[in-house]
Amino acid sequence: MNRAQEVERSINKTFKESIWSKFLKGIKTYDLIQEGDKIAVCISGGKDSMLLAKCMQLLQRYSIYPFEIEYLVMDPGYNPINRKRIEDNAKMLDVPVRIFDTDIFEVVASVDESPCYLCAKMRRGYLYKNAKDLGCNKIALGHHFDDVIETTLMSMFYGSEIKTMMPKLHSQNFEGMELIRPLYMVKEAAIIEWMKHNDLKFIQCACRFTENCVLDGQGGGSKRGEMKALIKKMKKENPYVDMNIFNSTHNVNMDTIQGYRKNGEKHSFLEEYE
């Protein structure tokens, strides 16, 4: 077997339970892929998106229903080292990427307020546009289980609302386009183990303005890093706390909620209280 085949084999053999089965379960549970879809797998160059690309390749190869895939890499202004690492990894892993260039980092550099928000919004917009131009009806992102529960906690602690990262979303700005997250049930620890098992080296923090951040999977000084550290600490007392957070968003007890928003409209428990 060549290098790419070895990596593929590890996904559905060595990591069958922790990655491959979870990947398939997420797709089935949330009905993420249908026959005839053309999906743009969006690759940032990190461990998560590269694993997603390989999982999607395997799924396409063994699926009983046909669908198409494009592998998109958007360069927002990476330094040459990161750009080359992405290209080399894609070639080594036999992922036929399409790379398109943007000036996102240049634009964000001139913004003082919420540059990260603007960067994320612009990146998403470019991905949707290029995917749609290629005839895709969906984009697939590499967000995983830990991203979901960390987002849930961040929304409570810093956003004063209960909100999570959804497994799929309809685009509000690109008609007919949908975002899906096939790694929704795959834990980050499994992805890190897969990366180490195969001795893979991916780019870590590609942002031009924070390139001194820590290695993938170790948090950092961000709010997400705080949530990661908090969950890790809580798991020492309760090893199921991460699953409890995840399951809680699937099991909301509306009888004990004071208020909620639906389609932008606020509602109170008093509307139905007698």
PDB file of C-alpha atoms in Angstrom:
ATOM      1  CA  MET A   1       0.000   0.000   0.000  1.00  0.00           C
ATOM      2  CA  ASN A   2       1.105   3.562  -0.649  1.00  0.00           C
ATOM      3  CA  ARG A   3       0.944   6.296   1.980  1.00  0.00           C
ATOM      4  CA  ALA A   4      -2.573   7.424   1.101  1.00  0.00           C
ATOM      5  CA  GLN A   5      -3.882   3.862   1.210  1.00  0.00           C
ATOM      6  CA  GLU A   6      -2.292   3.285   4.625  1.00  0.00           C
ATOM      7  CA  VAL A   7      -4.009   6.383   6.004  1.00  0.00           C
ATOM      8  CA  GLU A   8      -7.342   5.344   4.488  1.00  0.00           C
ATOM      9  CA  ARG A   9      -7.059   1.841   5.919  1.00  0.00           C
ATOM     10  CA  SER A  10      -6.429   3.231   9.406  1.00  0.00           C
ATOM     11  CA  ILE A  11      -9.710   5.168   9.275  1.00  0.00           C
ATOM     12  CA  ASN A  12     -12.019   2.200   8.728  1.00  0.00           C
ATOM     13  CA  LYS A  13      -9.842  -0.406  10.436  1.00  0.00           C
ATOM     14  CA  THR A  14      -7.744   0.913  13.356  1.00  0.00           C
ATOM     15  CA  PHE A  15     -10.164   3.772  14.046  1.00  0.00           C
ATOM     16  CA  LYS A  16     -13.323   2.043  12.919  1.00  0.00           C
ATOM     17  CA  GLU A  17     -15.174   2.587  16.204  1.00  0.00           C
ATOM     18  CA  SER A  18     -13.922   6.032  17.180  1.00  0.00           C
ATOM     19  CA  ILE A  19     -13.942   7.685  13.741  1.00  0.00           C
ATOM     20  CA  TRP A  20     -15.490   5.740  10.863  1.00  0.00           C
ATOM     21  CA  SER A  21     -18.581   4.486  12.714  1.00  0.00           C
ATOM     22  CA  LYS A  22     -19.168   7.915  14.297  1.00  0.00           C
ATOM     23  CA  PHE A  23     -18.797   9.569  10.887  1.00  0.00           C
ATOM     24  CA  LEU A  24     -21.365   7.232   9.337  1.00  0.00           C
ATOM     25  CA  LYS A  25     -23.717   7.614  12.302  1.00  0.00           C
ATOM     26  CA  GLY A  26     -23.639  11.402  12.043  1.00  0.00           C
ATOM     27  CA  ILE A  27     -24.470  11.304   8.337  1.00  0.00           C
ATOM     28  CA  LYS A  28     -27.360   8.890   8.914  1.00  0.00           C
ATOM     29  CA  THR A  29     -28.720  10.528  12.081  1.00  0.00           C
ATOM     30  CA  TYR A  30     -28.886  14.008  10.589  1.00  0.00           C
ATOM     31  CA  ASP A  31     -29.593  12.968   6.972  1.00  0.00           C
ATOM     32  CA  LEU A  32     -26.605  14.933   5.681  1.00  0.00           C
ATOM     33  CA  ILE A  33     -26.087  13.421   2.226  1.00  0.00           C
ATOM     34  CA  GLN A  34     -28.589  12.435  -0.446  1.00  0.00           C
ATOM     35  CA  GLU A  35     -28.267  10.746  -3.810  1.00  0.00           C
ATOM     36  CA  GLY A  36     -27.216  13.205  -6.498  1.00  0.00           C
ATOM     37  CA  ASP A  37     -25.588  15.702  -4.136  1.00  0.00           C
ATOM     38  CA  LYS A  38     -22.497  17.557  -5.275  1.00  0.00           C
ATOM     39  CA  ILE A  39     -20.559  18.456  -2.140  1.00  0.00           C
ATOM     40  CA  ALA A  40     -17.675  20.867  -1.735  1.00  0.00           C
ATOM     41  CA  VAL A  41     -15.438  19.538   1.027  1.00  0.00           C
ATOM     42  CA  CYS A  42     -13.758  22.642   2.429  1.00  0.00           C
ATOM     43  CA  ILE A  43     -10.143  22.076   3.462  1.00  0.00           C
ATOM     44  CA  SER A  44      -8.273  24.508   5.698  1.00  0.00           C
ATOM     45  CA  GLY A  45      -5.192  22.308   5.943  1.00  0.00           C
ATOM     46  CA  GLY A  46      -5.692  21.293   9.576  1.00  0.00           C
ATOM     47  CA  LYS A  47      -6.237  17.803  10.949  1.00  0.00           C
ATOM     48  CA  ASP A  48     -10.039  18.031  11.020  1.00  0.00           C
ATOM     49  CA  SER A  49     -10.643  19.065   7.420  1.00  0.00           C
ATOM     50  CA  MET A  50      -8.046  16.638   6.050  1.00  0.00           C
ATOM     51  CA  LEU A  51      -9.654  13.761   7.951  1.00  0.00           C
ATOM     52  CA  LEU A  52     -13.019  14.872   6.600  1.00  0.00           C
ATOM     53  CA  ALA A  53     -11.642  14.767   3.054  1.00  0.00           C
ATOM     54  CA  LYS A  54     -10.401  11.191   3.490  1.00  0.00           C
ATOM     55  CA  CYS A  55     -13.660  10.050   5.115  1.00  0.00           C
ATOM     56  CA  MET A  56     -15.666  11.547   2.272  1.00  0.00           C
ATOM     57  CA  GLN A  57     -13.444   9.807  -0.264  1.00  0.00           C
ATOM     58  CA  LEU A  58     -14.066   6.473   1.432  1.00  0.00           C
ATOM     59  CA  LEU A  59     -17.794   7.111   1.699  1.00  0.00           C
ATOM     60  CA  GLN A  60     -18.055   7.985  -1.979  1.00  0.00           C
ATOM     61  CA  ARG A  61     -16.150   4.834  -2.911  1.00  0.00           C
ATOM     62  CA  TYR A  62     -18.357   2.464  -0.891  1.00  0.00           C
ATOM     63  CA  SER A  63     -21.693   4.273  -0.887  1.00  0.00           C
ATOM     64  CA  ILE A  64     -24.696   2.575  -2.446  1.00  0.00           C
ATOM     65  CA  TYR A  65     -25.980   5.920  -3.752  1.00  0.00           C
ATOM     66  CA  PRO A  66     -23.949   8.176  -6.070  1.00  0.00           C
ATOM     67  CA  PHE A  67     -22.842  11.687  -5.176  1.00  0.00           C
ATOM     68  CA  GLU A  68     -20.047  13.984  -6.333  1.00  0.00           C
ATOM     69  CA  ILE A  69     -17.274  15.736  -4.404  1.00  0.00           C
ATOM     70  CA  GLU A  70     -15.097  18.771  -5.006  1.00  0.00           C
ATOM     71  CA  TYR A  71     -12.213  19.422  -2.607  1.00  0.00           C
ATOM     72  CA  LEU A  72     -11.833  23.170  -2.086  1.00  0.00           C
ATOM     73  CA  VAL A  73      -8.950  24.993  -0.438  1.00  0.00           C
ATOM     74  CA  MET A  74      -9.429  28.712   0.028  1.00  0.00           C
ATOM     75  CA  ASP A  75      -6.174  30.587   0.570  1.00  0.00           C
ATOM     76  CA  PRO A  76      -7.038  33.720   2.589  1.00  0.00           C
ATOM     77  CA  GLY A  77      -3.401  34.791   2.487  1.00  0.00           C
ATOM     78  CA  TYR A  78      -1.425  31.950   4.055  1.00  0.00           C
ATOM     79  CA  ASN A  79       2.305  32.338   4.436  1.00  0.00           C
ATOM     80  CA  PRO A  80       4.278  30.288   1.855  1.00  0.00           C
ATOM     81  CA  ILE A  81       5.178  27.570   4.393  1.00  0.00           C
ATOM     82  CA  ASN A  82       1.544  26.860   5.280  1.00  0.00           C
ATOM     83  CA  ARG A  83       0.480  26.981   1.630  1.00  0.00           C
ATOM     84  CA  LYS A  84       3.119  24.419   0.684  1.00  0.00           C
ATOM     85  CA  ARG A  85       2.234  22.160   3.634  1.00  0.00           C
ATOM     86  CA  ILE A  86      -1.376  22.046   2.443  1.00  0.00           C
ATOM     87  CA  GLU A  87      -0.346  21.269  -1.126  1.00  0.00           C
ATOM     88  CA  ASP A  88       2.138  18.581  -0.041  1.00  0.00           C
ATOM     89  CA  ASN A  89      -0.348  16.888   2.304  1.00  0.00           C
ATOM     90  CA  ALA A  90      -3.077  16.898  -0.343  1.00  0.00           C
ATOM     91  CA  LYS A  91      -0.713  15.257  -2.833  1.00  0.00           C
ATOM     92  CA  MET A  92       0.553  12.707  -0.305  1.00  0.00           C
ATOM     93  CA  LEU A  93      -2.987  11.803   0.796  1.00  0.00           C
ATOM     94  CA  ASP A  94      -4.271  11.667  -2.785  1.00  0.00           C
ATOM     95  CA  VAL A  95      -6.828  14.440  -2.295  1.00  0.00           C
ATOM     96  CA  PRO A  96      -7.388  16.318  -5.597  1.00  0.00           C
ATOM     97  CA  VAL A  97      -7.764  19.842  -4.239  1.00  0.00           C
ATOM     98  CA  ARG A  98      -8.780  22.993  -6.061  1.00  0.00           C
ATOM     99  CA  ILE A  99      -7.053  26.020  -4.526  1.00  0.00           C
ATOM    100  CA  PHE A 100      -8.370  29.545  -4.993  1.00  0.00           C
ATOM    101  CA  ASP A 101      -6.779  32.723  -3.687  1.00  0.00           C
ATOM    102  CA  THR A 102      -8.405  35.581  -1.782  1.00  0.00           C
ATOM    103  CA  ASP A 103      -7.243  38.754  -0.034  1.00  0.00           C
ATOM    104  CA  ILE A 104      -9.167  38.118   3.182  1.00  0.00           C
ATOM    105  CA  PHE A 105      -6.180  38.580   5.513  1.00  0.00           C
ATOM    106  CA  GLU A 106      -5.338  41.877   3.790  1.00  0.00           C
ATOM    107  CA  VAL A 107      -8.887  43.145   4.285  1.00  0.00           C
ATOM    108  CA  VAL A 108      -9.121  41.992   7.901  1.00  0.00           C
ATOM    109  CA  ALA A 109      -5.766  43.591   8.725  1.00  0.00           C
ATOM    110  CA  SER A 110      -7.368  47.029   8.380  1.00  0.00           C
ATOM    111  CA  VAL A 111     -10.253  46.245  10.764  1.00  0.00           C
ATOM    112  CA  ASP A 112      -9.946  47.099  14.447  1.00  0.00           C
ATOM    113  CA  GLU A 113     -13.265  45.742  15.726  1.00  0.00           C
ATOM    114  CA  SER A 114     -14.180  42.023  15.519  1.00  0.00           C
ATOM    115  CA  PRO A 115     -11.588  41.028  12.888  1.00  0.00           C
ATOM    116  CA  CYS A 116     -12.106  37.304  13.622  1.00  0.00           C
ATOM    117  CA  TYR A 117     -15.856  37.610  13.040  1.00  0.00           C
ATOM    118  CA  LEU A 118     -15.295  39.420   9.749  1.00  0.00           C
ATOM    119  CA  CYS A 119     -12.675  36.892   8.666  1.00  0.00           C
ATOM    120  CA  ALA A 120     -14.979  33.931   9.382  1.00  0.00           C
ATOM    121  CA  LYS A 121     -17.878  35.596   7.576  1.00  0.00           C
ATOM    122  CA  MET A 122     -15.785  36.380   4.508  1.00  0.00           C
ATOM    123  CA  ARG A 123     -14.270  32.902   4.390  1.00  0.00           C
ATOM    124  CA  ARG A 124     -17.716  31.308   4.537  1.00  0.00           C
ATOM    125  CA  GLY A 125     -18.988  33.609   1.776  1.00  0.00           C
ATOM    126  CA  TYR A 126     -16.073  32.815  -0.535  1.00  0.00           C
ATOM    127  CA  LEU A 127     -16.528  29.086   0.050  1.00  0.00           C
ATOM    128  CA  TYR A 128     -20.239  29.212  -0.746  1.00  0.00           C
ATOM    129  CA  LYS A 129     -19.663  31.278  -3.897  1.00  0.00           C
ATOM    130  CA  ASN A 130     -16.911  29.082  -5.298  1.00  0.00           C
ATOM    131  CA  ALA A 131     -18.780  25.908  -4.413  1.00  0.00           C
ATOM    132  CA  LYS A 132     -21.908  27.165  -6.147  1.00  0.00           C
ATOM    133  CA  ASP A 133     -19.887  28.197  -9.205  1.00  0.00           C
ATOM    134  CA  LEU A 134     -18.693  24.576  -9.422  1.00  0.00           C
ATOM    135  CA  GLY A 135     -22.284  23.334  -9.366  1.00  0.00           C
ATOM    136  CA  CYS A 136     -22.276  22.165  -5.746  1.00  0.00           C
ATOM    137  CA  ASN A 137     -25.408  22.226  -3.619  1.00  0.00           C
ATOM    138  CA  LYS A 138     -23.617  21.664  -0.294  1.00  0.00           C
ATOM    139  CA  ILE A 139     -20.414  22.588   1.489  1.00  0.00           C
ATOM    140  CA  ALA A 140     -18.967  20.249   4.129  1.00  0.00           C
ATOM    141  CA  LEU A 141     -16.933  21.632   7.037  1.00  0.00           C
ATOM    142  CA  GLY A 142     -14.682  19.748   9.455  1.00  0.00           C
ATOM    143  CA  HIS A 143     -16.278  20.780  12.763  1.00  0.00           C
ATOM    144  CA  HIS A 144     -16.335  17.892  15.239  1.00  0.00           C
ATOM    145  CA  PHE A 145     -18.014  16.815  18.499  1.00  0.00           C
ATOM    146  CA  ASP A 146     -15.796  18.993  20.700  1.00  0.00           C
ATOM    147  CA  ASP A 147     -16.506  22.072  18.573  1.00  0.00           C
ATOM    148  CA  VAL A 148     -20.211  21.460  19.160  1.00  0.00           C
ATOM    149  CA  ILE A 149     -20.107  21.243  22.956  1.00  0.00           C
ATOM    150  CA  GLU A 150     -17.586  24.078  23.300  1.00  0.00           C
ATOM    151  CA  THR A 151     -19.818  26.310  21.181  1.00  0.00           C
ATOM    152  CA  THR A 152     -22.784  25.430  23.383  1.00  0.00           C
ATOM    153  CA  LEU A 153     -20.942  26.476  26.540  1.00  0.00           C
ATOM    154  CA  MET A 154     -19.526  29.642  24.965  1.00  0.00           C
ATOM    155  CA  SER A 155     -23.000  30.769  23.931  1.00  0.00           C
ATOM    156  CA  MET A 156     -24.201  30.374  27.525  1.00  0.00           C
ATOM    157  CA  PHE A 157     -21.200  31.916  29.272  1.00  0.00           C
ATOM    158  CA  TYR A 158     -20.461  34.752  26.854  1.00  0.00           C
ATOM    159  CA  GLY A 159     -23.542  35.139  24.652  1.00  0.00           C
ATOM    160  CA  SER A 160     -26.317  34.895  27.257  1.00  0.00           C
ATOM    161  CA  GLU A 161     -28.213  32.395  25.154  1.00  0.00           C
ATOM    162  CA  ILE A 162     -28.535  28.662  24.675  1.00  0.00           C
ATOM    163  CA  LYS A 163     -27.321  27.980  21.157  1.00  0.00           C
ATOM    164  CA  THR A 164     -25.334  25.195  19.579  1.00  0.00           C
ATOM    165  CA  MET A 165     -23.539  24.373  16.343  1.00  0.00           C
ATOM    166  CA  MET A 166     -26.058  22.658  14.068  1.00  0.00           C
ATOM    167  CA  PRO A 167     -25.222  19.530  12.018  1.00  0.00           C
ATOM    168  CA  LYS A 168     -26.639  21.191   8.910  1.00  0.00           C
ATOM    169  CA  LEU A 169     -27.928  24.610   7.881  1.00  0.00           C
ATOM    170  CA  HIS A 170     -29.587  26.206   4.871  1.00  0.00           C
ATOM    171  CA  SER A 171     -27.592  29.154   3.544  1.00  0.00           C
ATOM    172  CA  GLN A 172     -29.387  32.476   3.975  1.00  0.00           C
ATOM    173  CA  ASN A 173     -27.397  34.235   1.257  1.00  0.00           C
ATOM    174  CA  PHE A 174     -26.875  31.507  -1.350  1.00  0.00           C
ATOM    175  CA  GLU A 175     -30.176  30.028  -2.445  1.00  0.00           C
ATOM    176  CA  GLY A 176     -30.215  26.261  -2.743  1.00  0.00           C
ATOM    177  CA  MET A 177     -26.959  25.841  -0.810  1.00  0.00           C
ATOM    178  CA  GLU A 178     -26.606  23.921   2.426  1.00  0.00           C
ATOM    179  CA  LEU A 179     -23.820  23.528   5.000  1.00  0.00           C
ATOM    180  CA  ILE A 180     -23.196  20.100   6.518  1.00  0.00           C
ATOM    181  CA  ARG A 181     -20.854  18.863   9.283  1.00  0.00           C
ATOM    182  CA  PRO A 182     -20.171  15.123   8.744  1.00  0.00           C
ATOM    183  CA  LEU A 183     -17.706  14.874  11.678  1.00  0.00           C
ATOM    184  CA  TYR A 184     -20.403  16.062  14.097  1.00  0.00           C
ATOM    185  CA  MET A 185     -20.153  12.932  16.276  1.00  0.00           C
ATOM    186  CA  VAL A 186     -16.386  12.370  16.009  1.00  0.00           C
ATOM    187  CA  LYS A 187     -14.400  13.412  19.080  1.00  0.00           C
ATOM    188  CA  GLU A 188     -11.274  15.511  18.707  1.00  0.00           C
ATOM    189  CA  ALA A 189      -9.214  13.066  20.788  1.00  0.00           C
ATOM    190  CA  ALA A 190      -9.821  10.396  18.145  1.00  0.00           C
ATOM    191  CA  ILE A 191      -8.726  12.758  15.378  1.00  0.00           C
ATOM    192  CA  ILE A 192      -5.518  13.567  17.248  1.00  0.00           C
ATOM    193  CA  GLU A 193      -4.812   9.863  17.762  1.00  0.00           C
ATOM    194  CA  TRP A 194      -5.418   9.197  14.061  1.00  0.00           C
ATOM    195  CA  MET A 195      -2.997  11.987  13.169  1.00  0.00           C
ATOM    196  CA  LYS A 196      -0.317  10.658  15.533  1.00  0.00           C
ATOM    197  CA  HIS A 197      -0.841   7.039  14.486  1.00  0.00           C
ATOM    198  CA  ASN A 198      -0.120   7.969  10.870  1.00  0.00           C
ATOM    199  CA  ASP A 199       2.640  10.456  11.758  1.00  0.00           C
ATOM    200  CA  LEU A 200       0.840  13.221   9.877  1.00  0.00           C
ATOM    201  CA  LYS A 201       1.857  16.875  10.136  1.00  0.00           C
ATOM    202  CA  PHE A 202      -0.831  19.424   9.376  1.00  0.00           C
ATOM    203  CA  ILE A 203      -0.842  23.190   9.637  1.00  0.00           C
ATOM    204  CA  GLN A 204      -1.872  24.401  13.066  1.00  0.00           C
ATOM    205  CA  CYS A 205      -2.889  28.034  13.346  1.00  0.00           C
ATOM    206  CA  ALA A 206      -2.856  29.503   9.844  1.00  0.00           C
ATOM    207  CA  CYS A 207      -4.053  32.991  10.777  1.00  0.00           C
ATOM    208  CA  ARG A 208      -1.409  35.527   9.821  1.00  0.00           C
ATOM    209  CA  PHE A 209      -2.070  37.527  12.986  1.00  0.00           C
ATOM    210  CA  THR A 210      -1.968  34.668  15.507  1.00  0.00           C
ATOM    211  CA  GLU A 211       0.623  32.326  14.068  1.00  0.00           C
ATOM    212  CA  ASN A 212       2.227  31.892  17.485  1.00  0.00           C
ATOM    213  CA  CYS A 213      -0.781  29.981  18.828  1.00  0.00           C
ATOM    214  CA  VAL A 214      -0.414  26.473  20.240  1.00  0.00           C
ATOM    215  CA  LEU A 215      -0.598  23.107  18.498  1.00  0.00           C
ATOM    216  CA  ASP A 216      -3.852  21.651  17.231  1.00  0.00           C
ATOM    217  CA  GLY A 217      -6.018  20.213  19.961  1.00  0.00           C
ATOM    218  CA  GLN A 218      -4.404  22.019  22.883  1.00  0.00           C
ATOM    219  CA  GLY A 219      -6.675  25.001  23.226  1.00  0.00           C
ATOM    220  CA  GLY A 220      -4.771  28.248  23.609  1.00  0.00           C
ATOM    221  CA  GLY A 221      -5.751  31.554  25.110  1.00  0.00           C
ATOM    222  CA  SER A 222      -9.097  31.846  23.307  1.00  0.00           C
ATOM    223  CA  LYS A 223     -12.587  31.508  24.740  1.00  0.00           C
ATOM    224  CA  ARG A 224     -12.802  28.131  23.017  1.00  0.00           C
ATOM    225  CA  GLY A 225      -9.573  27.166  24.770  1.00  0.00           C
ATOM    226  CA  GLU A 226     -11.172  28.101  28.098  1.00  0.00           C
ATOM    227  CA  MET A 227     -14.120  25.807  27.361  1.00  0.00           C
ATOM    228  CA  LYS A 228     -11.788  23.004  26.331  1.00  0.00           C
ATOM    229  CA  ALA A 229      -9.869  23.297  29.606  1.00  0.00           C
ATOM    230  CA  LEU A 230     -13.088  23.497  31.643  1.00  0.00           C
ATOM    231  CA  ILE A 231     -14.548  20.365  30.067  1.00  0.00           C
ATOM    232  CA  LYS A 232     -11.288  18.505  30.583  1.00  0.00           C
ATOM    233  CA  LYS A 233     -11.319  19.450  34.269  1.00  0.00           C
ATOM    234  CA  MET A 234     -14.963  18.442  34.708  1.00  0.00           C
ATOM    235  CA  LYS A 235     -14.383  15.079  33.041  1.00  0.00           C
ATOM    236  CA  LYS A 236     -12.026  14.143  35.851  1.00  0.00           C
ATOM    237  CA  GLU A 237     -15.065  14.102  38.157  1.00  0.00           C
ATOM    238  CA  ASN A 238     -17.625  12.955  35.600  1.00  0.00           C
ATOM    239  CA  PRO A 239     -16.262  11.182  32.493  1.00  0.00           C
ATOM    240  CA  TYR A 240     -19.635  11.544  30.765  1.00  0.00           C
ATOM    241  CA  VAL A 241     -19.914  15.315  31.066  1.00  0.00           C
ATOM    242  CA  ASP A 242     -19.056  15.938  27.385  1.00  0.00           C
ATOM    243  CA  MET A 243     -21.762  13.525  26.203  1.00  0.00           C
ATOM    244  CA  ASN A 244     -24.213  15.058  28.669  1.00  0.00           C
ATOM    245  CA  ILE A 245     -23.612  18.523  27.172  1.00  0.00           C
ATOM    246  CA  PHE A 246     -23.998  17.121  23.645  1.00  0.00           C
ATOM    247  CA  ASN A 247     -27.191  15.185  24.480  1.00  0.00           C
ATOM    248  CA  SER A 248     -28.726  18.136  26.325  1.00  0.00           C
ATOM    249  CA  THR A 249     -29.132  20.046  23.053  1.00  0.00           C
ATOM    250  CA  HIS A 250     -31.121  17.089  21.683  1.00  0.00           C
ATOM    251  CA  ASN A 251     -33.318  16.906  24.785  1.00  0.00           C
ATOM    252  CA  VAL A 252     -34.510  20.436  25.614  1.00  0.00           C
ATOM    253  CA  ASN A 253     -37.352  20.395  28.161  1.00  0.00           C
ATOM    254  CA  MET A 254     -39.569  23.241  26.928  1.00  0.00           C
ATOM    255  CA  ASP A 255     -41.725  22.990  30.070  1.00  0.00           C
ATOM    256  CA  THR A 256     -38.852  24.475  32.079  1.00  0.00           C
ATOM    257  CA  ILE A 257     -37.668  27.196  29.664  1.00  0.00           C
ATOM    258  CA  GLN A 258     -38.604  30.792  30.505  1.00  0.00           C
ATOM    259  CA  GLY A 259     -38.184  32.069  26.984  1.00  0.00           C
ATOM    260  CA  TYR A 260     -37.027  31.188  23.492  1.00  0.00           C
ATOM    261  CA  ARG A 261     -36.700  32.627  19.988  1.00  0.00           C
ATOM    262  CA  LYS A 262     -38.184  31.039  16.880  1.00  0.00           C
ATOM    263  CA  ASN A 263     -37.584  32.551  13.428  1.00  0.00           C
ATOM    264  CA  GLY A 264     -36.375  35.733  15.102  1.00  0.00           C
ATOM    265  CA  GLU A 265     -39.528  36.146  17.219  1.00  0.00           C
ATOM    266  CA  LYS A 266     -39.292  36.073  21.019  1.00  0.00           C
ATOM    267  CA  HIS A 267     -41.636  33.933  23.096  1.00  0.00           C
ATOM    268  CA  SER A 268     -42.202  33.655  26.855  1.00  0.00           C
ATOM    269  CA  PHE A 269     -43.476  30.789  28.995  1.00  0.00           C
ATOM    270  CA  LEU A 270     -46.170  33.234  30.152  1.00  0.00           C
ATOM    271  CA  GLU A 271     -47.883  32.916  26.767  1.00  0.00           C
ATOM    272  CA  GLU A 272     -49.070  29.433  27.745  1.00  0.00           C
ATOM    273  CA  TYR A 273     -49.039  29.789  31.521  1.00  0.00           C
ATOM    274  CA  GLU A 274     -52.327  29.404  33.379  1.00  0.00           C
TER     275      GLU A 274
END
